[in-house]
PDB file of C-alpha atoms in Angstrom:
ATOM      1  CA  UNK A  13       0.000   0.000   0.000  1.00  0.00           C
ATOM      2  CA  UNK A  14       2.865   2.479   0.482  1.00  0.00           C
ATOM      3  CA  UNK A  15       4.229   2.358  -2.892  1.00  0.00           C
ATOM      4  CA  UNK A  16       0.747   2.851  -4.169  1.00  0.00           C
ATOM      5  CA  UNK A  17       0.451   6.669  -1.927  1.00  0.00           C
ATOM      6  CA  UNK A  18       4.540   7.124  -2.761  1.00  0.00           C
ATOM      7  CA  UNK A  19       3.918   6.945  -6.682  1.00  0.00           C
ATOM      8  CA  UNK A  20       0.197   8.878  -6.291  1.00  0.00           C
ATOM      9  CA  UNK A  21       1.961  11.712  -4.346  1.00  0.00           C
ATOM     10  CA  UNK A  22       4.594  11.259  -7.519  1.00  0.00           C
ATOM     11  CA  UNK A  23       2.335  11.514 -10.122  1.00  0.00           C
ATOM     12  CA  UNK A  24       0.159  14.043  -8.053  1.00  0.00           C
ATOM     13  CA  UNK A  25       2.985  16.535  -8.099  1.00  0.00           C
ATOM     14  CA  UNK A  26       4.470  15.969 -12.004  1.00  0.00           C
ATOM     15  CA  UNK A  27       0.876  16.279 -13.062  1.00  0.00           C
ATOM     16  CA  UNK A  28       0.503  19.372 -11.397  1.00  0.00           C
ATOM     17  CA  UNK A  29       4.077  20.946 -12.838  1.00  0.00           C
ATOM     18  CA  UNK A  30       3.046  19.675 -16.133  1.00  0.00           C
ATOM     19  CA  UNK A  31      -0.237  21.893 -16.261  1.00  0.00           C
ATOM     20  CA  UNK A  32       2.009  24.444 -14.453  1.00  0.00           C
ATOM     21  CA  UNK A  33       4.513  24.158 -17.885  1.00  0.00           C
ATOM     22  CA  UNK A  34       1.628  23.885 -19.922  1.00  0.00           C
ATOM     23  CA  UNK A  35       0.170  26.741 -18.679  1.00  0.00           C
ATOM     24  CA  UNK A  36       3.879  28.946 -18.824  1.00  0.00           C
ATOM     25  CA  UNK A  37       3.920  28.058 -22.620  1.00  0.00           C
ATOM     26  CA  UNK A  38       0.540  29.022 -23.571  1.00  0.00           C
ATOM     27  CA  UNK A  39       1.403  32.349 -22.109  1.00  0.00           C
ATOM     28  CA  UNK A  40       4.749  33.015 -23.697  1.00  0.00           C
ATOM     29  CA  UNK A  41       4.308  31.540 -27.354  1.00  0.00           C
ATOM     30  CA  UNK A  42       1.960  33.210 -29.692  1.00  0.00           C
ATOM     31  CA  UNK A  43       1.160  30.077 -32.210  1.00  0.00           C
ATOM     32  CA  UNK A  44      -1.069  27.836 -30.205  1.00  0.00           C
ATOM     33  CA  UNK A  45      -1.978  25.253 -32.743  1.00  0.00           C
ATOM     34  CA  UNK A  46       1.221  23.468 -31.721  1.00  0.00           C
ATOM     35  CA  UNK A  47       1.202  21.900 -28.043  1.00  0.00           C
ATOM     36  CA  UNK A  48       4.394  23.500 -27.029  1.00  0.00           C
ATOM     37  CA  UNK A  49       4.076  23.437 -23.373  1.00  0.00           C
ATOM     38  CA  UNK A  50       3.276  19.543 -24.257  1.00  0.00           C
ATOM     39  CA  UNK A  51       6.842  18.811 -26.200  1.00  0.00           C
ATOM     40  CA  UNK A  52       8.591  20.919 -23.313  1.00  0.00           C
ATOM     41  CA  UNK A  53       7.061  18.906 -20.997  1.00  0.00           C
ATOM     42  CA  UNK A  54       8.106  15.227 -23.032  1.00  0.00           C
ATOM     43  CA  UNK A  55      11.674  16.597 -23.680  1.00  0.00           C
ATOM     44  CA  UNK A  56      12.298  18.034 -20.156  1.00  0.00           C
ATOM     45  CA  UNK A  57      10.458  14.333 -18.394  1.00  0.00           C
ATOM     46  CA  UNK A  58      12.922  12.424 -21.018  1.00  0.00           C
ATOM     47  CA  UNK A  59      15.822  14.088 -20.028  1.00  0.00           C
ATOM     48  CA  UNK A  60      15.254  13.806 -16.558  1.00  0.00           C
ATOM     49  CA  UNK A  61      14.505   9.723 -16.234  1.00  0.00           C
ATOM     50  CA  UNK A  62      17.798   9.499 -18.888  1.00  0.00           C
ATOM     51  CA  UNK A  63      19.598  11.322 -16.098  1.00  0.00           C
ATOM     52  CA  UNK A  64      18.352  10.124 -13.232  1.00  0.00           C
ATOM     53  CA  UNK A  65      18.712   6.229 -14.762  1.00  0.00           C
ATOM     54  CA  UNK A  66      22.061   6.696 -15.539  1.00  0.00           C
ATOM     55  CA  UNK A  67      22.991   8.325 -12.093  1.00  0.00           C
ATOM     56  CA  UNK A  68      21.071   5.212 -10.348  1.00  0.00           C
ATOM     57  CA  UNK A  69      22.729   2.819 -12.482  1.00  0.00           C
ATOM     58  CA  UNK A  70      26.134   3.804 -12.233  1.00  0.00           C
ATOM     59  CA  UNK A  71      25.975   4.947  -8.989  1.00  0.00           C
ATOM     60  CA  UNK A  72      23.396   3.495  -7.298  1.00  0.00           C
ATOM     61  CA  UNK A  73      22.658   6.020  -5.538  1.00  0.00           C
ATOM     62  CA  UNK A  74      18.944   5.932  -5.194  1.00  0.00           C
ATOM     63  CA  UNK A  75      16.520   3.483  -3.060  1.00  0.00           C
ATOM     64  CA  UNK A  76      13.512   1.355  -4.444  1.00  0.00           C
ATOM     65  CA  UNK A  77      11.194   3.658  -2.434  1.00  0.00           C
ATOM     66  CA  UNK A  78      12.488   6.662  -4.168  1.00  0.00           C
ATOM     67  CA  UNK A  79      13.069   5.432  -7.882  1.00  0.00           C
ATOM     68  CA  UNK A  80       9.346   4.367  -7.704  1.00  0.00           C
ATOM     69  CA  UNK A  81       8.148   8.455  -6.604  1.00  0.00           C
ATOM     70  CA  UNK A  82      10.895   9.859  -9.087  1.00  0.00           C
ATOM     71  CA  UNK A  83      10.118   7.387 -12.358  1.00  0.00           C
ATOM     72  CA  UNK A  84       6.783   6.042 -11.570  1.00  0.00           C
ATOM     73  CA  UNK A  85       5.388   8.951  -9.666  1.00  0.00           C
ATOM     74  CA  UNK A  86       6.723  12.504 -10.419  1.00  0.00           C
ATOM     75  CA  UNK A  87       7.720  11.933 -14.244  1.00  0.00           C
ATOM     76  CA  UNK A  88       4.908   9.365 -15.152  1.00  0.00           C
ATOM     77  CA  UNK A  89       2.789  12.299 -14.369  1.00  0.00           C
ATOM     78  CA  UNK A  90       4.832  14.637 -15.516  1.00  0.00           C
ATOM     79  CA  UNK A  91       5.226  12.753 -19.060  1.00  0.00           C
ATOM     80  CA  UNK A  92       4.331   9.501 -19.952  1.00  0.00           C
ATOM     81  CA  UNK A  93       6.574   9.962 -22.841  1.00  0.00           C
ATOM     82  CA  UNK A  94       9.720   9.598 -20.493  1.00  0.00           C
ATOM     83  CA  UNK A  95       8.770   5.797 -19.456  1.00  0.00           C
ATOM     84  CA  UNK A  96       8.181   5.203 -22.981  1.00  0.00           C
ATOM     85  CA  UNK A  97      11.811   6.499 -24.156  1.00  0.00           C
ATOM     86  CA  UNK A  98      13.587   5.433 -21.150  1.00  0.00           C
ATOM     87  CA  UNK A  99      12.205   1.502 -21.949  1.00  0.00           C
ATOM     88  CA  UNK A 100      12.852   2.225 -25.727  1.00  0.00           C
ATOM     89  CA  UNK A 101      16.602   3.036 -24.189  1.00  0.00           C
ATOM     90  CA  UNK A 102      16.369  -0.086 -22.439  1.00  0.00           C
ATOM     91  CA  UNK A 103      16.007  -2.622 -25.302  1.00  0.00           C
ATOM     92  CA  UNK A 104      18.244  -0.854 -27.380  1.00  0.00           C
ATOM     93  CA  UNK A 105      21.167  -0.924 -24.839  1.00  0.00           C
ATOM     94  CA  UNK A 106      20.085  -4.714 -24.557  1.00  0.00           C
ATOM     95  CA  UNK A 107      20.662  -4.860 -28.170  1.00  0.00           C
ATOM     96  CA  UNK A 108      17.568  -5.601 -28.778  1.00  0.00           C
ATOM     97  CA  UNK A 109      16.654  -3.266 -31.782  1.00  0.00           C
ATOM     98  CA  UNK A 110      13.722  -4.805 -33.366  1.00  0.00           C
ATOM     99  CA  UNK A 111      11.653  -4.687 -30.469  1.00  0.00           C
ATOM    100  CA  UNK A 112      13.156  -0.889 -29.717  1.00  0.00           C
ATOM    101  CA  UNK A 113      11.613   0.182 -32.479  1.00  0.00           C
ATOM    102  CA  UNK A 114       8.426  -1.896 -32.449  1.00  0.00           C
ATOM    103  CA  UNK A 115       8.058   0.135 -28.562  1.00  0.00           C
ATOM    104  CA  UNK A 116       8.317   3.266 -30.822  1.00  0.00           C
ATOM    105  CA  UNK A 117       6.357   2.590 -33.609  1.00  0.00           C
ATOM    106  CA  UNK A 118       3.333   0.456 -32.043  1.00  0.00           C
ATOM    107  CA  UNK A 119       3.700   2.770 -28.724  1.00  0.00           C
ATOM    108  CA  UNK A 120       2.745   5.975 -31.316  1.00  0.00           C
ATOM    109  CA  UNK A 121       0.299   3.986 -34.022  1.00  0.00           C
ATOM    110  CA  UNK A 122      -1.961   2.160 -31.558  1.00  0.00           C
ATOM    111  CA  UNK A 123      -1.898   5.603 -29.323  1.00  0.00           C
ATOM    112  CA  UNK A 124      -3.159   7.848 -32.484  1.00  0.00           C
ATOM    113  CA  UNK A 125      -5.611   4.742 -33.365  1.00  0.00           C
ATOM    114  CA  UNK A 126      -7.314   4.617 -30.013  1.00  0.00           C
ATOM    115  CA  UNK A 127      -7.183   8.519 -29.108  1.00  0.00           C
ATOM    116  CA  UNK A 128      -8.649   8.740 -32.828  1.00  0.00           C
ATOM    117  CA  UNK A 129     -11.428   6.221 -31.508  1.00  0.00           C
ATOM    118  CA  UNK A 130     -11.982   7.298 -27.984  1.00  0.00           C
ATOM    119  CA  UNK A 131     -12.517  10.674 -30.239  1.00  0.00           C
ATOM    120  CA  UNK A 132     -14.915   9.413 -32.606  1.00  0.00           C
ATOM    121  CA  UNK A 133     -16.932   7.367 -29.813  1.00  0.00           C
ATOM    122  CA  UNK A 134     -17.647  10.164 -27.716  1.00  0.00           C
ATOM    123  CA  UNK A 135     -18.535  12.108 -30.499  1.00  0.00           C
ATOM    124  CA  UNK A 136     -20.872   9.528 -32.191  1.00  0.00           C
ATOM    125  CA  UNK A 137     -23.072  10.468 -29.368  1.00  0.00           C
TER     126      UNK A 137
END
């Protein structure tokens, strides 16, 4: 039950600073056809699980309790986009390249399919 309230508090607070970035972006850039404060917020939550991955790994330097609100928590809400790049990282440092790309490609296609039909759907009614 605690790692359930460790990666809700997580996700509570990288939700919140994503909306927060959102938010900034909307104010500052003029064009808003293009979800800026969206890509910051995917580029910024990739960089940080890259770095804080490679600081665990070679240093080890975090515990279980604390990957779980960083990864999970805090950048899962922040970007989901980050788990999905830092597993796509994964299998490619595993050498395993077909299924590093299949993560990107499937990950993307299936998401535009079914945000396409959870569009359509509601609006069919």
């Amino acid at each position: 039950m605690i790692e359930v309230l460790i990666v809700g508090t997580g996700g509570f607070i990288g939700s919140v600073l994503r909306y927060g970035l959102i938010q900034i972006f909307s104010q500052l850039l003029s064009y808003p056809n293009f979800p800026w404060g969206v890509l910051a917020a995917n580029i910024l939550g990739s960089l940080s699980i890259g770095v804080l991955a490679g600081l665990t790994e070679s240093r080890n330097m975090m515990s279980a309790e604390i990957r779980l609100f960083l990864f999970m928590g805090l950048l899962g809400g922040f970007t989901t986009f980050s788990s999905i790049t830092n597993d796509t990282l994964s299998l490619f440092r595993s050498s395993q390249f077909i299924l590093a790309f299949a993560n990107i490609g499937v990950t993307v296609f299936l998401g535009m399919i079914f945000v396409t039909l959870g569009y359509l759907l509601a609006r069919s009614n």
